[in-house]
Amino acid sequence: MPYKKQGIPEENELVICTVKKILPHSVFVNLDEYDRKEGLIHISEVSPGRIRNLRDFVREGKVIVCKVLSINRERGHIDLSLRRVSLAQKKKKEEEHKQEQKAEKLMEVFAKQEKIPTEEFYKRVGSKIIEQYASTSNFFNEVVTNQKAKIEIPEEKDLEKRLIEKIREKIKPPEARIESTITITSKEPNGIEK
């Protein structure tokens, strides 16, 4: 049960969407990261240049990355663009989404091991993680890279400790090995000593 953001996205935010319905001049999508939110991509925002058939660019069920262009808060309309998302932005957003899905899967497994219903676990612990770290994957990265990382849940200290241990057991910090060769020359007669 992935965590869904409440409210609506901000303008210029990149969002993960699933294509819901394709009409002759627009595409309706579900905003996957937000609870029960839909958006619209006008044909002019699908791709630059002339478009003969929208189905050449999108199809029902396809997951895409879009940019939020405008929001009409009274009507709840969210206008999106597919063409204004660069390849680098798309890859970065997809990678963040993938990391978030992995983190949420680990949370579900942990909840099952603790014999806590997933929904209840998200209310007790997951919501506090989102409050403090903005996403579960941000919290997981903090736990892996910082020994002092914690969630501020006074009534759940034992559960928090077991969760942090589980995260450190399952996720290893990234390692890098750097090698280099240094050449030093000296024209002095006692250069080795210097």
Short mmCIF file of C-alpha atoms in Angstrom, two decimals:
data_model
loop_
_atom_site.label_atom_id
_atom_site.label_comp_id
_atom_site.label_asym_id
_atom_site.label_seq_id
_atom_site.Cartn_x
_atom_site.Cartn_y
_atom_site.Cartn_z
CA MET A 1 0.00 0.00 0.00
CA PRO A 2 2.10 2.93 -1.21
CA TYR A 3 1.80 6.21 0.62
CA LYS A 4 -0.25 8.78 -1.29
CA LYS A 5 0.43 12.49 -0.86
CA GLN A 6 -2.52 14.55 0.30
CA GLY A 7 -3.59 17.78 -1.39
CA ILE A 8 -2.47 18.76 -4.87
CA PRO A 9 0.95 19.16 -6.50
CA GLU A 10 2.72 22.49 -6.92
CA GLU A 11 3.16 24.22 -10.27
CA ASN A 12 6.36 23.12 -12.10
CA GLU A 13 6.52 19.93 -9.99
CA LEU A 14 7.34 16.69 -11.81
CA VAL A 15 4.78 13.96 -11.19
CA ILE A 16 4.45 10.28 -12.05
CA CYS A 17 1.21 9.63 -13.97
CA THR A 18 -0.62 6.69 -15.47
CA VAL A 19 -2.52 7.31 -18.71
CA LYS A 20 -6.22 6.75 -18.05
CA LYS A 21 -8.06 7.84 -21.19
CA ILE A 22 -7.06 9.21 -24.60
CA LEU A 23 -9.40 11.58 -26.43
CA PRO A 24 -8.82 13.20 -29.87
CA HIS A 25 -7.24 16.38 -28.40
CA SER A 26 -6.29 15.49 -24.83
CA VAL A 27 -5.03 12.78 -22.51
CA PHE A 28 -6.44 12.15 -19.03
CA VAL A 29 -4.05 10.73 -16.44
CA ASN A 30 -4.09 9.64 -12.80
CA LEU A 31 -1.42 11.29 -10.63
CA ASP A 32 0.07 8.16 -9.03
CA GLU A 33 1.74 9.97 -6.12
CA TYR A 34 -1.40 11.85 -5.06
CA ASP A 35 -4.55 10.44 -3.53
CA ARG A 36 -7.36 10.37 -6.15
CA LYS A 37 -6.04 13.21 -8.32
CA GLU A 38 -6.35 13.42 -12.08
CA GLY A 39 -4.75 15.69 -14.64
CA LEU A 40 -5.11 16.61 -18.29
CA ILE A 41 -2.46 16.86 -21.01
CA HIS A 42 -3.61 18.94 -23.98
CA ILE A 43 -2.47 17.66 -27.41
CA SER A 44 -0.12 20.67 -27.74
CA GLU A 45 1.72 19.55 -24.57
CA VAL A 46 2.28 15.93 -25.61
CA SER A 47 5.08 16.50 -28.11
CA PRO A 48 6.51 19.39 -30.13
CA GLY A 49 5.40 19.54 -33.74
CA ARG A 50 2.30 18.24 -35.45
CA ILE A 51 0.59 15.22 -33.90
CA ARG A 52 -1.65 13.13 -36.12
CA ASN A 53 -2.49 10.47 -33.55
CA LEU A 54 -1.98 10.76 -29.77
CA ARG A 55 -1.69 6.99 -29.53
CA ASP A 56 1.69 7.23 -31.28
CA PHE A 57 3.00 8.92 -28.10
CA VAL A 58 0.91 7.52 -25.23
CA ARG A 59 -1.34 4.54 -24.56
CA GLU A 60 -3.74 3.59 -21.77
CA GLY A 61 -1.93 2.20 -18.74
CA LYS A 62 1.45 3.70 -19.67
CA VAL A 63 3.36 5.33 -16.79
CA ILE A 64 4.81 8.73 -17.75
CA VAL A 65 6.52 11.69 -16.09
CA CYS A 66 4.76 15.04 -16.52
CA LYS A 67 5.33 18.62 -15.44
CA VAL A 68 2.52 20.51 -13.69
CA LEU A 69 1.73 23.61 -15.77
CA SER A 70 -1.22 25.11 -13.92
CA ILE A 71 -3.77 24.33 -11.25
CA ASN A 72 -7.32 25.61 -11.01
CA ARG A 73 -7.98 25.13 -7.29
CA GLU A 74 -11.72 25.95 -7.48
CA ARG A 75 -12.43 23.35 -10.15
CA GLY A 76 -9.65 20.96 -9.14
CA HIS A 77 -8.21 20.92 -12.69
CA ILE A 78 -4.53 20.13 -13.10
CA ASP A 79 -2.95 20.88 -16.49
CA LEU A 80 0.16 18.86 -17.31
CA SER A 81 2.87 18.73 -19.96
CA LEU A 82 4.72 15.71 -21.28
CA ARG A 83 6.89 17.58 -23.78
CA ARG A 84 8.39 20.01 -21.21
CA VAL A 85 10.09 17.21 -19.28
CA SER A 86 13.71 16.73 -20.31
CA LEU A 87 15.22 13.25 -20.56
CA ALA A 88 17.46 13.95 -17.53
CA GLN A 89 14.48 15.11 -15.44
CA LYS A 90 12.49 12.06 -16.51
CA LYS A 91 15.28 9.64 -15.54
CA LYS A 92 15.83 11.35 -12.19
CA LYS A 93 12.11 11.29 -11.33
CA GLU A 94 11.77 7.64 -12.39
CA GLU A 95 14.79 6.69 -10.24
CA GLU A 96 13.35 8.54 -7.22
CA HIS A 97 10.01 6.79 -7.74
CA LYS A 98 11.71 3.40 -8.00
CA GLN A 99 13.65 4.02 -4.77
CA GLU A 100 10.43 5.07 -3.03
CA GLN A 101 8.67 1.88 -4.17
CA LYS A 102 11.54 -0.26 -2.82
CA ALA A 103 11.44 1.57 0.52
CA GLU A 104 7.68 1.13 0.79
CA LYS A 105 7.97 -2.58 -0.03
CA LEU A 106 10.51 -2.99 2.79
CA MET A 107 8.10 -1.14 5.12
CA GLU A 108 5.32 -3.57 4.17
CA VAL A 109 7.56 -6.59 4.80
CA PHE A 110 8.62 -5.15 8.16
CA ALA A 111 4.98 -4.49 9.15
CA LYS A 112 4.12 -8.10 8.26
CA GLN A 113 7.05 -9.41 10.36
CA GLU A 114 5.90 -7.28 13.30
CA LYS A 115 2.34 -8.64 12.80
CA ILE A 116 0.96 -5.12 12.35
CA PRO A 117 -1.57 -4.47 9.57
CA THR A 118 0.14 -2.42 6.85
CA GLU A 119 -2.40 0.40 7.02
CA GLU A 120 -2.01 0.70 10.78
CA PHE A 121 1.80 0.64 10.46
CA TYR A 122 1.65 3.51 7.95
CA LYS A 123 -0.52 5.50 10.38
CA ARG A 124 1.74 4.82 13.38
CA VAL A 125 5.17 5.05 11.75
CA GLY A 126 4.99 5.80 8.02
CA SER A 127 3.16 9.11 8.46
CA LYS A 128 5.83 10.30 10.95
CA ILE A 129 8.60 9.37 8.49
CA ILE A 130 6.88 11.33 5.70
CA GLU A 131 6.38 14.29 8.06
CA GLN A 132 10.03 14.40 9.05
CA TYR A 133 11.82 13.28 5.86
CA ALA A 134 9.32 14.03 3.03
CA SER A 135 9.62 10.45 1.72
CA THR A 136 10.39 6.95 2.96
CA SER A 137 13.41 6.62 0.66
CA ASN A 138 14.90 9.85 2.10
CA PHE A 139 14.58 8.34 5.58
CA PHE A 140 16.15 5.05 4.45
CA ASN A 141 19.10 6.90 2.88
CA GLU A 142 19.55 8.90 6.08
CA VAL A 143 19.52 5.72 8.20
CA VAL A 144 22.11 4.05 5.96
CA THR A 145 24.48 7.04 5.83
CA ASN A 146 23.97 8.56 9.29
CA GLN A 147 24.26 6.50 12.49
CA LYS A 148 22.23 9.11 14.42
CA ALA A 149 19.19 9.01 12.12
CA LYS A 150 15.89 8.47 13.92
CA ILE A 151 12.16 9.11 13.81
CA GLU A 152 10.66 11.26 16.54
CA ILE A 153 7.96 8.86 17.80
CA PRO A 154 8.21 8.69 21.60
CA GLU A 155 5.50 6.01 21.96
CA GLU A 156 7.12 3.72 19.33
CA LYS A 157 10.79 3.64 20.43
CA ASP A 158 11.15 -0.18 20.33
CA LEU A 159 9.44 -0.41 16.95
CA GLU A 160 11.60 2.43 15.62
CA LYS A 161 14.78 0.69 16.82
CA ARG A 162 13.81 -2.61 15.13
CA LEU A 163 12.90 -0.79 11.89
CA ILE A 164 16.25 1.02 11.79
CA GLU A 165 18.09 -2.28 12.42
CA LYS A 166 16.12 -3.91 9.59
CA ILE A 167 16.93 -1.05 7.20
CA ARG A 168 20.66 -1.26 7.99
CA GLU A 169 20.52 -5.05 7.57
CA LYS A 170 18.83 -4.88 4.15
CA ILE A 171 20.42 -1.75 2.64
CA LYS A 172 24.16 -1.26 2.51
CA PRO A 173 25.72 2.19 2.08
CA PRO A 174 27.26 2.87 -1.32
CA GLU A 175 30.97 2.18 -1.40
CA ALA A 176 33.64 3.69 -3.61
CA ARG A 177 37.27 2.72 -4.03
CA ILE A 178 39.62 5.38 -5.32
CA GLU A 179 43.05 4.51 -6.63
CA SER A 180 45.68 6.88 -7.90
CA THR A 181 49.31 6.90 -8.90
CA ILE A 182 51.38 9.92 -7.91
CA THR A 183 54.65 10.71 -9.63
CA ILE A 184 57.04 13.00 -7.80
CA THR A 185 60.29 14.20 -9.35
CA SER A 186 63.13 16.19 -7.87
CA LYS A 187 66.36 17.44 -9.45
CA GLU A 188 68.05 17.82 -6.08
CA PRO A 189 70.89 15.36 -5.23
CA ASN A 190 69.09 14.41 -1.99
CA GLY A 191 65.60 14.36 -3.65
CA ILE A 192 64.53 11.08 -2.04
CA GLU A 193 65.08 12.52 1.43
CA LYS A 194 63.22 15.74 0.57
#
